[in-house]
Amino acid sequence: MWFKQLTAWRLPDISKISNIGLLNNCLHECRHKPITEMSWNSIGFIPMLNSSSNTDTYALKVQDTVRICLKIEEKVLTSSMIRGVVDEKIAFIAQQEDRKVGRKEKAEIKEATIDELLPRALTKISTIEAVIDLKNRLLFVNNATSSKAEIVLNCLREALGGLAANRLLVNTPLTRIMTDWLLAGHVPHSFIFDSDCELKGVGDSAPTIRASNQILTDDEIINHARDGKIVTQLGLQWRDNVKFILSQDFTLKRIQFLDSIQEDAAQDADNFEQARNASQILMTDALSTLINEIAEIAGGWLENQKDEFTGQLFS
């Protein structure tokens, strides 16, 4: 219900998303289907639990927020597992027939081995949720790993027939902003330091310093920045609502929604569905507000980005 990590994009055009009926139909067309014996994976959207509706709800709209969920099934069949079986078969042929196995035959053996092992391979199942803030035109994915988060975005693009999206880029690099905060010993606006920090030196072999459960205003920590290291991750708290680690690529890790905001979500809720809807609204509002505050401190959003998928300029 509450996100633990975050990758976000800005959306220049939300017309396909704001039409909730169209969005739901598009996601239904790209719904998850059970993985087959000979498939490596199966990826698709799954319905959100919605007790007030008898129909499949793939896009759960609550006020100006929309929640979706992607399911990923992947066969666990590593290259080392395949190589072990292939090597055994090649060795058996070489011994039994007293000959060297050629490159083409090795490739055929490998292909046949994969076909043999794939139906019996274990399946890894995961889900990734995302929330769209229609008011602020932001897409939030509950994953800070770029490759995983982009799966959700790419599947959404495929379902909608295209969707312009831009990474969170600001005019002043976050490494400079976070380093300046550490050197100054305080954070502006509604933020305060938490207790984690990562600093990196300059150069290929420069050391990385990680501080955990530390007072970040102590000289022991700040001196690393004074010596020229830059801050690449910084633990922060926003108001009395959220703790998180801000990374240089504007992803958020180890997000903790504090008691105050969770109590607000539960206050007027009589059942699970009402509590979930309230948390969706409050979580999305908090994430949008704190991200926009960071962007403001960093000199605003970097405009005129060209979307890598559509080529559309975002200004």
Coordinates of C-alpha atoms in Angstrom, one line a residue:
M1 CA 0.0 0.0 0.0
W2 CA 2.8 2.5 1.0
F3 CA 5.7 2.6 -1.4
K4 CA 9.1 1.6 -0.1
Q5 CA 11.2 3.0 -3.0
L6 CA 10.6 5.2 -6.0
T7 CA 11.5 6.0 -9.5
A8 CA 9.5 8.9 -11.1
W9 CA 8.8 10.4 -14.5
R10 CA 7.2 13.7 -15.5
L11 CA 4.3 13.3 -18.0
P12 CA 3.8 16.1 -20.5
D13 CA 0.6 14.7 -21.8
I14 CA -1.9 12.7 -19.6
S15 CA -4.8 12.7 -22.0
K16 CA -4.6 8.9 -22.5
I17 CA -4.3 8.3 -18.8
S18 CA -6.9 10.8 -17.5
N19 CA -9.6 8.9 -19.5
I20 CA -10.0 6.2 -16.9
G21 CA -12.3 4.0 -19.1
L22 CA -9.8 4.1 -22.0
L23 CA -6.9 3.4 -19.6
N24 CA -8.6 0.5 -18.0
N25 CA -9.5 -1.1 -21.4
C26 CA -5.9 -0.6 -22.6
L27 CA -4.5 -2.3 -19.5
H28 CA -7.0 -5.1 -19.8
E29 CA -5.8 -5.7 -23.4
C30 CA -2.2 -6.0 -22.0
R31 CA -3.2 -8.0 -19.0
H32 CA -1.0 -10.7 -17.5
K33 CA -1.4 -14.2 -18.9
P34 CA 0.0 -17.4 -17.2
I35 CA 3.5 -18.3 -18.3
T36 CA 3.7 -21.2 -20.8
E37 CA 6.0 -24.1 -20.6
M38 CA 8.3 -22.8 -23.4
S39 CA 8.3 -19.1 -22.5
W40 CA 11.0 -17.4 -20.6
N41 CA 8.7 -14.8 -19.0
S42 CA 5.2 -13.4 -19.0
I43 CA 4.6 -9.7 -18.2
G44 CA 1.2 -7.9 -17.9
F45 CA -1.1 -5.8 -15.8
I46 CA -3.3 -7.4 -13.2
P47 CA -6.6 -6.1 -11.6
M48 CA -6.5 -4.0 -8.5
L49 CA -8.7 -5.3 -5.6
N50 CA -11.9 -3.4 -5.7
S51 CA -14.8 -4.8 -3.6
S52 CA -17.2 -2.0 -4.8
S53 CA -17.1 -3.2 -8.4
N54 CA -17.9 -6.5 -10.0
T55 CA -15.7 -5.8 -13.0
D56 CA -12.0 -6.0 -13.3
T57 CA -10.4 -2.8 -12.3
Y58 CA -7.0 -2.5 -13.8
A59 CA -6.7 1.3 -13.2
L60 CA -7.9 2.3 -9.7
K61 CA -8.8 6.0 -9.7
V62 CA -9.1 7.8 -6.4
Q63 CA -9.6 11.6 -6.8
D64 CA -6.6 12.7 -8.9
T65 CA -4.6 9.6 -8.5
V66 CA -4.5 6.3 -10.4
R67 CA -2.9 3.1 -9.2
I68 CA -1.9 0.2 -11.5
C69 CA 0.0 -3.0 -10.9
L70 CA 2.3 -5.1 -13.2
K71 CA 2.9 -8.8 -12.7
I72 CA 6.2 -10.4 -13.9
E73 CA 6.8 -14.1 -14.1
E74 CA 10.3 -15.2 -15.0
K75 CA 11.8 -18.6 -15.5
V76 CA 14.9 -19.2 -13.3
L77 CA 17.3 -20.8 -15.7
T78 CA 20.8 -19.4 -15.4
S79 CA 23.6 -19.6 -18.0
S80 CA 25.7 -21.7 -15.6
M81 CA 22.8 -24.2 -15.2
I82 CA 22.5 -24.5 -19.0
R83 CA 26.3 -24.6 -19.5
G84 CA 26.6 -27.5 -17.0
V85 CA 24.2 -29.7 -18.8
V86 CA 25.6 -28.7 -22.3
D87 CA 29.1 -29.5 -21.2
E88 CA 28.0 -33.0 -19.9
K89 CA 26.3 -33.7 -23.3
I90 CA 29.3 -32.6 -25.3
A91 CA 31.7 -34.6 -23.1
F92 CA 29.5 -37.7 -23.5
I93 CA 29.4 -37.4 -27.3
A94 CA 33.2 -36.8 -27.5
Q95 CA 33.8 -39.9 -25.4
Q96 CA 31.3 -42.2 -27.0
E97 CA 32.0 -41.3 -30.6
D98 CA 35.7 -40.4 -30.2
R99 CA 35.4 -37.1 -32.0
K100 CA 35.5 -33.3 -31.4
V101 CA 32.1 -31.6 -31.3
G102 CA 32.0 -28.6 -33.7
R103 CA 30.7 -25.1 -33.0
K104 CA 27.4 -25.6 -35.0
E105 CA 26.7 -28.8 -33.1
K106 CA 27.4 -27.2 -29.8
A107 CA 24.9 -24.4 -30.6
E108 CA 22.3 -27.0 -31.5
I109 CA 22.9 -28.9 -28.3
K110 CA 22.6 -25.7 -26.3
E111 CA 19.3 -24.9 -28.0
A112 CA 17.9 -28.4 -27.4
T113 CA 19.0 -28.2 -23.8
I114 CA 17.1 -25.0 -23.2
D115 CA 14.0 -26.5 -24.7
E116 CA 14.5 -29.5 -22.4
L117 CA 15.1 -27.5 -19.2
L118 CA 12.7 -24.6 -19.7
P119 CA 9.4 -26.4 -19.0
R120 CA 10.9 -27.7 -15.7
A121 CA 12.5 -24.5 -14.6
L122 CA 11.2 -22.7 -11.4
T123 CA 9.2 -19.5 -11.9
K124 CA 10.0 -16.3 -10.1
I125 CA 6.9 -14.1 -9.5
S126 CA 7.0 -10.4 -8.7
T127 CA 4.6 -7.4 -8.8
I128 CA 5.4 -3.7 -9.2
E129 CA 2.9 -1.1 -8.4
A130 CA 2.7 2.4 -9.8
V131 CA 0.7 5.5 -9.1
I132 CA -0.1 8.4 -11.5
D133 CA -0.6 11.8 -10.1
L134 CA -3.0 13.4 -12.7
K135 CA -2.8 16.9 -11.0
N136 CA 1.0 17.1 -11.0
R137 CA 1.5 14.9 -14.1
L138 CA 3.9 12.5 -12.4
L139 CA 4.3 8.8 -12.7
F140 CA 5.6 7.0 -9.5
V141 CA 6.9 3.4 -9.7
N142 CA 7.5 1.5 -6.5
N143 CA 11.0 0.4 -7.5
A144 CA 14.3 2.3 -7.4
T145 CA 16.1 -0.1 -9.8
S146 CA 16.1 1.6 -13.2
S147 CA 15.7 -1.6 -15.3
K148 CA 12.7 -2.8 -13.2
A149 CA 11.0 0.6 -13.1
E150 CA 11.4 1.0 -16.9
I151 CA 9.6 -2.3 -17.4
V152 CA 6.4 -0.7 -15.9
L153 CA 6.8 2.4 -18.0
N154 CA 7.5 0.5 -21.2
C155 CA 4.5 -1.8 -20.6
L156 CA 2.3 1.3 -20.0
R157 CA 3.6 2.8 -23.2
E158 CA 2.8 -0.4 -25.1
A159 CA -0.7 -0.5 -23.7
L160 CA -1.4 3.1 -24.6
G161 CA 0.3 3.1 -28.0
G162 CA 2.9 5.6 -26.7
L163 CA 3.4 7.8 -23.7
A164 CA 5.9 10.7 -23.4
A165 CA 7.7 10.6 -20.1
N166 CA 10.8 12.4 -18.8
R167 CA 13.2 11.6 -16.0
L168 CA 13.4 13.9 -13.1
L169 CA 16.2 16.3 -14.1
V170 CA 16.9 19.6 -12.4
N171 CA 19.0 22.6 -13.3
T172 CA 21.5 22.1 -10.5
P173 CA 22.8 18.5 -10.1
L174 CA 21.6 16.8 -7.0
T175 CA 25.2 15.8 -6.1
R176 CA 26.0 19.5 -5.8
I177 CA 22.8 20.3 -3.9
M178 CA 23.3 17.5 -1.4
T179 CA 27.0 18.3 -0.9
D180 CA 26.2 21.9 -0.2
W181 CA 23.5 20.9 2.3
L182 CA 26.0 18.7 4.2
L183 CA 28.7 21.4 4.2
A184 CA 26.2 24.0 5.4
G185 CA 25.0 21.6 8.2
H186 CA 21.3 22.0 7.4
V187 CA 18.7 21.4 4.7
P188 CA 16.2 24.2 3.6
H189 CA 12.5 24.2 3.3
S190 CA 10.6 21.4 5.1
F191 CA 13.5 18.9 5.2
I192 CA 15.9 17.8 8.0
F193 CA 18.8 15.4 7.9
D194 CA 18.1 11.8 8.8
S195 CA 21.1 9.5 9.6
D196 CA 22.5 8.0 6.4
C197 CA 24.9 9.4 3.8
E198 CA 27.1 8.2 1.0
L199 CA 30.0 10.2 -0.3
K200 CA 32.3 9.4 -3.3
G201 CA 35.7 10.7 -4.2
V202 CA 36.7 11.9 -7.7
G203 CA 38.4 9.4 -10.0
D204 CA 38.1 5.8 -11.0
S205 CA 39.6 4.4 -7.9
A206 CA 38.3 6.9 -5.4
P207 CA 36.9 5.5 -2.2
T208 CA 33.2 5.5 -1.3
I209 CA 32.3 6.4 2.3
R210 CA 29.0 5.2 3.7
A211 CA 27.6 6.4 7.0
S212 CA 24.6 4.8 8.6
N213 CA 22.9 5.8 11.9
Q214 CA 25.2 8.7 12.2
I215 CA 24.7 12.4 13.1
L216 CA 25.4 13.9 9.7
T217 CA 26.3 17.3 11.1
D218 CA 29.3 15.8 13.0
D219 CA 32.7 17.0 11.7
E220 CA 33.7 13.3 11.1
I221 CA 31.1 13.2 8.3
I222 CA 31.3 16.8 7.0
N223 CA 35.1 16.6 6.7
H224 CA 34.8 14.1 3.9
A225 CA 32.9 16.7 1.9
R226 CA 35.5 19.3 2.9
D227 CA 38.1 17.0 1.5
G228 CA 36.4 17.1 -1.9
K229 CA 34.1 14.1 -1.8
I230 CA 30.6 14.5 -3.2
V231 CA 27.4 13.3 -1.7
T232 CA 25.6 10.7 -3.9
Q233 CA 23.0 9.6 -1.4
L234 CA 21.5 11.5 1.6
G235 CA 19.0 10.5 4.3
L236 CA 16.3 13.0 4.8
Q237 CA 13.0 13.5 6.5
W238 CA 10.2 15.6 5.0
R239 CA 8.0 17.3 7.6
D240 CA 6.7 14.8 10.1
N241 CA 5.5 12.5 7.3
V242 CA 8.3 10.7 5.3
K243 CA 11.8 9.5 5.8
F244 CA 13.8 8.5 2.7
I245 CA 17.2 8.3 1.1
L246 CA 17.6 10.7 -1.9
S247 CA 20.0 9.4 -4.6
Q248 CA 21.9 11.5 -7.2
D249 CA 19.6 10.1 -10.0
F250 CA 16.5 11.4 -8.1
T251 CA 15.3 8.0 -7.0
L252 CA 14.2 7.5 -3.5
K253 CA 15.1 4.5 -1.4
R254 CA 14.1 3.1 2.0
I255 CA 11.0 5.2 2.1
Q256 CA 9.2 5.2 5.5
F257 CA 5.8 6.9 5.8
L258 CA 5.7 7.9 9.5
D259 CA 2.9 7.4 12.0
S260 CA 1.4 10.8 11.5
I261 CA 0.5 10.3 7.8
Q262 CA -0.5 6.7 8.3
E263 CA -2.8 7.7 11.2
D264 CA -4.4 10.3 8.9
A265 CA -5.1 7.6 6.3
A266 CA -6.7 5.3 8.9
Q267 CA -8.6 8.0 10.8
D268 CA -11.9 8.0 8.8
A269 CA -11.6 4.6 7.2
D270 CA -14.2 1.9 8.1
N271 CA -12.7 -0.9 6.0
F272 CA -9.7 -1.9 4.0
E273 CA -10.8 -0.3 0.8
Q274 CA -11.4 3.1 2.4
A275 CA -8.0 2.9 4.1
R276 CA -6.3 1.9 0.9
N277 CA -7.9 4.8 -1.0
A278 CA -7.0 7.3 1.7
S279 CA -3.4 6.1 1.7
Q280 CA -3.2 6.3 -2.1
I281 CA -4.3 10.0 -1.9
L282 CA -2.0 11.0 1.0
M283 CA 1.0 9.0 -0.3
T284 CA 0.8 10.5 -3.8
D285 CA 0.3 14.0 -2.5
A286 CA 3.3 13.7 -0.1
L287 CA 5.6 12.3 -2.8
S288 CA 4.6 15.0 -5.3
T289 CA 5.0 17.8 -2.9
L290 CA 8.4 16.7 -1.5
I291 CA 9.7 16.0 -5.1
N292 CA 8.6 19.4 -6.3
E293 CA 10.2 21.1 -3.2
I294 CA 13.5 19.4 -4.0
A295 CA 13.2 20.5 -7.6
E296 CA 12.6 24.1 -6.5
I297 CA 15.7 24.1 -4.3
A298 CA 17.7 22.7 -7.2
G299 CA 16.7 25.6 -9.5
G300 CA 13.6 24.1 -11.1
W301 CA 13.0 21.4 -13.6
L302 CA 15.3 21.1 -16.6
E303 CA 13.0 21.9 -19.5
N304 CA 13.1 21.1 -23.2
Q305 CA 13.9 17.5 -22.6
K306 CA 13.4 15.2 -25.6
D307 CA 11.5 12.0 -24.7
E308 CA 13.6 9.0 -25.7
F309 CA 10.5 7.1 -26.9
T310 CA 8.4 9.7 -28.7
G311 CA 11.0 12.4 -29.5
Q312 CA 8.5 14.9 -28.0
L313 CA 9.9 17.9 -26.3
F314 CA 8.7 18.5 -22.7
S315 CA 8.7 22.2 -21.9

